[in-house]
Short mmCIF file of C-alpha atoms in Angstrom, two decimals:
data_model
loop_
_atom_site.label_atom_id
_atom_site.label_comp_id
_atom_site.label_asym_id
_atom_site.label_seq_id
_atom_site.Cartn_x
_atom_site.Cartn_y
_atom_site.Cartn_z
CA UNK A 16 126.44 246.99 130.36
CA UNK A 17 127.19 244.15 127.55
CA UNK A 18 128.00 246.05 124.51
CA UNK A 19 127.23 242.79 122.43
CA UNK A 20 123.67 242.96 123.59
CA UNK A 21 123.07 246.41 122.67
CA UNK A 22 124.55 246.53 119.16
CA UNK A 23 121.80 243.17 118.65
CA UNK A 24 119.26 245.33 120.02
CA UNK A 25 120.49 248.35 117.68
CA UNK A 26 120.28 245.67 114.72
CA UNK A 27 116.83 244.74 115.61
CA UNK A 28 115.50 247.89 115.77
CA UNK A 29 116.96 248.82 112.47
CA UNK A 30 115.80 245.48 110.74
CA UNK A 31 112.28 246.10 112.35
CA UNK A 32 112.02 249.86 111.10
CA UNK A 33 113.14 248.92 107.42
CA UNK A 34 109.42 248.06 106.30
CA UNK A 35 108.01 251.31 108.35
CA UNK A 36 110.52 253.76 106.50
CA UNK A 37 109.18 252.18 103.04
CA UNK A 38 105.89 252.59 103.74
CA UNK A 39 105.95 256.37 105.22
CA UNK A 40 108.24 256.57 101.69
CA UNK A 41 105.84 255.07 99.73
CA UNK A 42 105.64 253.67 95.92
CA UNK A 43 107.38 256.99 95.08
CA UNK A 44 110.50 255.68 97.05
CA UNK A 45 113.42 256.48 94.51
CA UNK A 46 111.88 258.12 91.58
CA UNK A 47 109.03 254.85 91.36
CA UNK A 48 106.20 255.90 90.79
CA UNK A 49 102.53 253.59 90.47
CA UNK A 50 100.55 256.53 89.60
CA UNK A 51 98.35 256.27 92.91
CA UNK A 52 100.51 258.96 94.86
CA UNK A 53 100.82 257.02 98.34
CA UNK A 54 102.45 256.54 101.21
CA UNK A 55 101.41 255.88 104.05
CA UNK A 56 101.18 259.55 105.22
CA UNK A 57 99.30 260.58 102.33
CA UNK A 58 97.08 257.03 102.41
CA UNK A 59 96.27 258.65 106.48
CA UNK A 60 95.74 262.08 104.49
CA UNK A 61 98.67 263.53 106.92
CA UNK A 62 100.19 265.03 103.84
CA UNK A 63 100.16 265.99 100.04
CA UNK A 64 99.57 263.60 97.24
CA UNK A 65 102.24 263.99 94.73
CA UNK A 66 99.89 264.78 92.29
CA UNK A 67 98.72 267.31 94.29
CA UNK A 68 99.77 270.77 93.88
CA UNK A 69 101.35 272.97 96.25
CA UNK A 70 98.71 274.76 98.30
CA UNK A 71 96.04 272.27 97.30
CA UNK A 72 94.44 270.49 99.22
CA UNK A 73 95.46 266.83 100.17
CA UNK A 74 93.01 264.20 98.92
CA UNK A 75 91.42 261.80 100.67
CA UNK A 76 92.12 258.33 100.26
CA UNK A 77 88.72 257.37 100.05
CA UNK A 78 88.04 260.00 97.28
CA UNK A 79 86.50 258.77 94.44
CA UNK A 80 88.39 259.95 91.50
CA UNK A 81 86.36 260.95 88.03
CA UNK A 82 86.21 257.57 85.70
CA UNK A 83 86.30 255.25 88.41
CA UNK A 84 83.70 253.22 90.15
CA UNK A 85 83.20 253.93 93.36
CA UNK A 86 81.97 251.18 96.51
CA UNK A 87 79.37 249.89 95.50
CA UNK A 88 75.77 250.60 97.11
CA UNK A 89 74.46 248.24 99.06
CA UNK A 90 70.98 247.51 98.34
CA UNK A 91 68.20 248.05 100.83
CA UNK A 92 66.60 245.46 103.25
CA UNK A 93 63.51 246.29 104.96
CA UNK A 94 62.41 244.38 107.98
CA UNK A 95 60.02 243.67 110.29
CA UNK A 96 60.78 242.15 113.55
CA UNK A 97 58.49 240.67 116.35
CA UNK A 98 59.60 241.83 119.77
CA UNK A 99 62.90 240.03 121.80
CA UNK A 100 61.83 237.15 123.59
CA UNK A 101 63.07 234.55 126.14
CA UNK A 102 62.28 231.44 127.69
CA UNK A 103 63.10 230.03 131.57
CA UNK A 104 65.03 227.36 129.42
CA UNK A 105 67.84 229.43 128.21
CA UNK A 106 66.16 230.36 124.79
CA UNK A 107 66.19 234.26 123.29
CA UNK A 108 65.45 234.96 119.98
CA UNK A 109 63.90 237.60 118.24
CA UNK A 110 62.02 236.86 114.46
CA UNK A 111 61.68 238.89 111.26
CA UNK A 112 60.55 239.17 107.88
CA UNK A 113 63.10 240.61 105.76
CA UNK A 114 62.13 241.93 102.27
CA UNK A 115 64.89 243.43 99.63
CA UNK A 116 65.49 243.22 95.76
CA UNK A 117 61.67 241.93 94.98
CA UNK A 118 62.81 238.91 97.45
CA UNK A 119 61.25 238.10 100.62
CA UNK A 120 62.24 235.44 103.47
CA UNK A 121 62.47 235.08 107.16
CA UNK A 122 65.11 234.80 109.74
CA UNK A 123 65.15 234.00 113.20
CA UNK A 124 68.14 235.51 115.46
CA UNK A 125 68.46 233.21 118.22
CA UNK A 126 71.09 232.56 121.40
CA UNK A 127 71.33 229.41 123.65
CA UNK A 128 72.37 228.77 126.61
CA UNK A 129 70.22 226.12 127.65
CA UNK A 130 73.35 224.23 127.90
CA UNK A 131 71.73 221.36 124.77
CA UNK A 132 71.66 221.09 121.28
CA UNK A 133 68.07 222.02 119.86
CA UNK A 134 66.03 222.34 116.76
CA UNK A 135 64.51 225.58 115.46
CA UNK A 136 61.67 225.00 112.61
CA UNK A 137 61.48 228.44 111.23
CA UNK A 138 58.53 229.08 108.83
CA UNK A 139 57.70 232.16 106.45
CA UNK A 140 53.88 232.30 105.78
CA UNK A 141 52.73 234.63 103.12
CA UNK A 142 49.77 235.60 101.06
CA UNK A 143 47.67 232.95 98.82
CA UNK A 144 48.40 230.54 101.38
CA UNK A 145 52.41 230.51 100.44
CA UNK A 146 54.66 228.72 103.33
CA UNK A 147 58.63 227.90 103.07
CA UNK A 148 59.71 225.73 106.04
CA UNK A 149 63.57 225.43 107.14
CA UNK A 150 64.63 223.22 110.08
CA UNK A 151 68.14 224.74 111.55
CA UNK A 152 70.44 222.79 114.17
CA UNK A 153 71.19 225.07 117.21
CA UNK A 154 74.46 224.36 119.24
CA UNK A 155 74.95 224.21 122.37
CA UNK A 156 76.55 227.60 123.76
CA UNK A 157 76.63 230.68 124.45
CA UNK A 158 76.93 231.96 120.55
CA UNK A 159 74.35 233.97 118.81
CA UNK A 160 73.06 232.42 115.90
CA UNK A 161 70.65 232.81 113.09
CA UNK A 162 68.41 230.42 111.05
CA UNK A 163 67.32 231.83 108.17
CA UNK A 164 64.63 230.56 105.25
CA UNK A 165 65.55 230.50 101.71
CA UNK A 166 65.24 234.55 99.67
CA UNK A 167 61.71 233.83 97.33
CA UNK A 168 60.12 236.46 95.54
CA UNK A 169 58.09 239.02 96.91
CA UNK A 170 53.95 238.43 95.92
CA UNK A 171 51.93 240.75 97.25
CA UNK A 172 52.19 243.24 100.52
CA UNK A 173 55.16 242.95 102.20
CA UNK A 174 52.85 242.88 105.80
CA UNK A 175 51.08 239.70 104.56
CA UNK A 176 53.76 238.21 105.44
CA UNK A 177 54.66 236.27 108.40
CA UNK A 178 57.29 234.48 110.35
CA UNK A 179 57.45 232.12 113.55
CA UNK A 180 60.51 230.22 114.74
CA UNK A 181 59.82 227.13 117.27
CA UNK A 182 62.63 226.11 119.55
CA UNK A 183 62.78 222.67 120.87
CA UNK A 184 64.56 219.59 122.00
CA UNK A 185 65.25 217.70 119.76
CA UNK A 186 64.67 214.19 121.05
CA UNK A 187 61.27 212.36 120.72
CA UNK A 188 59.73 214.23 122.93
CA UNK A 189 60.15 217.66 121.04
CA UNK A 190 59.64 219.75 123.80
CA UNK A 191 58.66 223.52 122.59
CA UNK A 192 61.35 225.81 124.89
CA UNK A 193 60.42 228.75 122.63
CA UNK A 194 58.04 230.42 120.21
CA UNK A 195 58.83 233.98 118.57
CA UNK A 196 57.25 235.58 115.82
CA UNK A 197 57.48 238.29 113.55
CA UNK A 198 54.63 240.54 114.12
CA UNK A 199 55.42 243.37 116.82
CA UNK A 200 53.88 243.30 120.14
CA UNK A 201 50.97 246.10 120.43
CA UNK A 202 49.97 248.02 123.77
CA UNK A 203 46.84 245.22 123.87
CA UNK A 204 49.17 242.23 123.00
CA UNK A 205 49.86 241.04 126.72
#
């Protein structure tokens, strides 16, 4: 066996294992220490913080400590979707009126794989006679995709209000490939 090849191997190794054996050592390496404990056994929770006493148990890192903010909460969006739909063109999408923060607005999820670019006109109706319009380009492919109005503020019942995306060629012709709306399909709604 080549000797020279093994002791480049052996050097490799060593060179590649360097950055493992400082992090499994952690910021505490030789007497350094950040004030975070670490480590990336204790960052795993596989052992002890430093800071943690002996027989106590090892935090987690994801532990919020006392004094400081935690993630923060992620505010709630309601929605209401119409049912999945798709067209013998190579159209799905599936519409929605999204409502969160006092803000409401629609948003159309949408795949195509009609194999041509189209158009979706997305509009959000709502009450007092209230419409926002937003025309989206849709690629070509096999991507999914969304095309989405601008956020306005809520006015009014969050079910008076209404979406409908229209998919279609965009050429002078506009041929309609797809319509999908927000409100959910009912037993009756054949």
């Amino acid at each position: 066996m080549n000797l020279r090849l093994i002791g480049i191997g052996a050097g490799v190794l060593i060179i590649l294992s360097l950055p493992l054996a400082g992090a499994i050592a952690g910021p505490d390496f030789a007497g350094q220490d950040d004030g975070k404990g670490g480590g990336l056994f204790s960052a795993l929770g596989l052992s002890d913080s430093p800071r943690t006493s002996p027989g106590a148990p090892a935090r987690s890192a994801a532990a919020v400590e006392p004094g400081k903010p935690g993630p923060a909460e992620q505010p709630r969006t309601d929605s209401r979707c119409g049912p999945e739909l798709s067209s013998p063109h190579g159209v799905e999408a599936q519409t929605c009126v999204l409502v969160g923060e006092g803000l409401t607005w629609g948003r159309s999820y949408y795949r195509n794989t009609s194999g041509r670019a189209l158009d979706a006109d997305l509009t959000m109706m709502g009450p007092a006679g209230r419409t926002v319009q937003i025309r989206c380009a849709v690629g070509a492919g096999d991507e999914p995709g969304l095309c989405e109005t601008p956020k306005e503020g809520s006015a009014g019942d969050p079910d008076s209000y209404s979406a409908v995306a229209e998919f279609a060629v965009p050429d002078d012709e506009g041929k309609l490939l797809l319509r999908s709306g927000s409100n959910p399909s009912g037993p009756g709604d054949g």
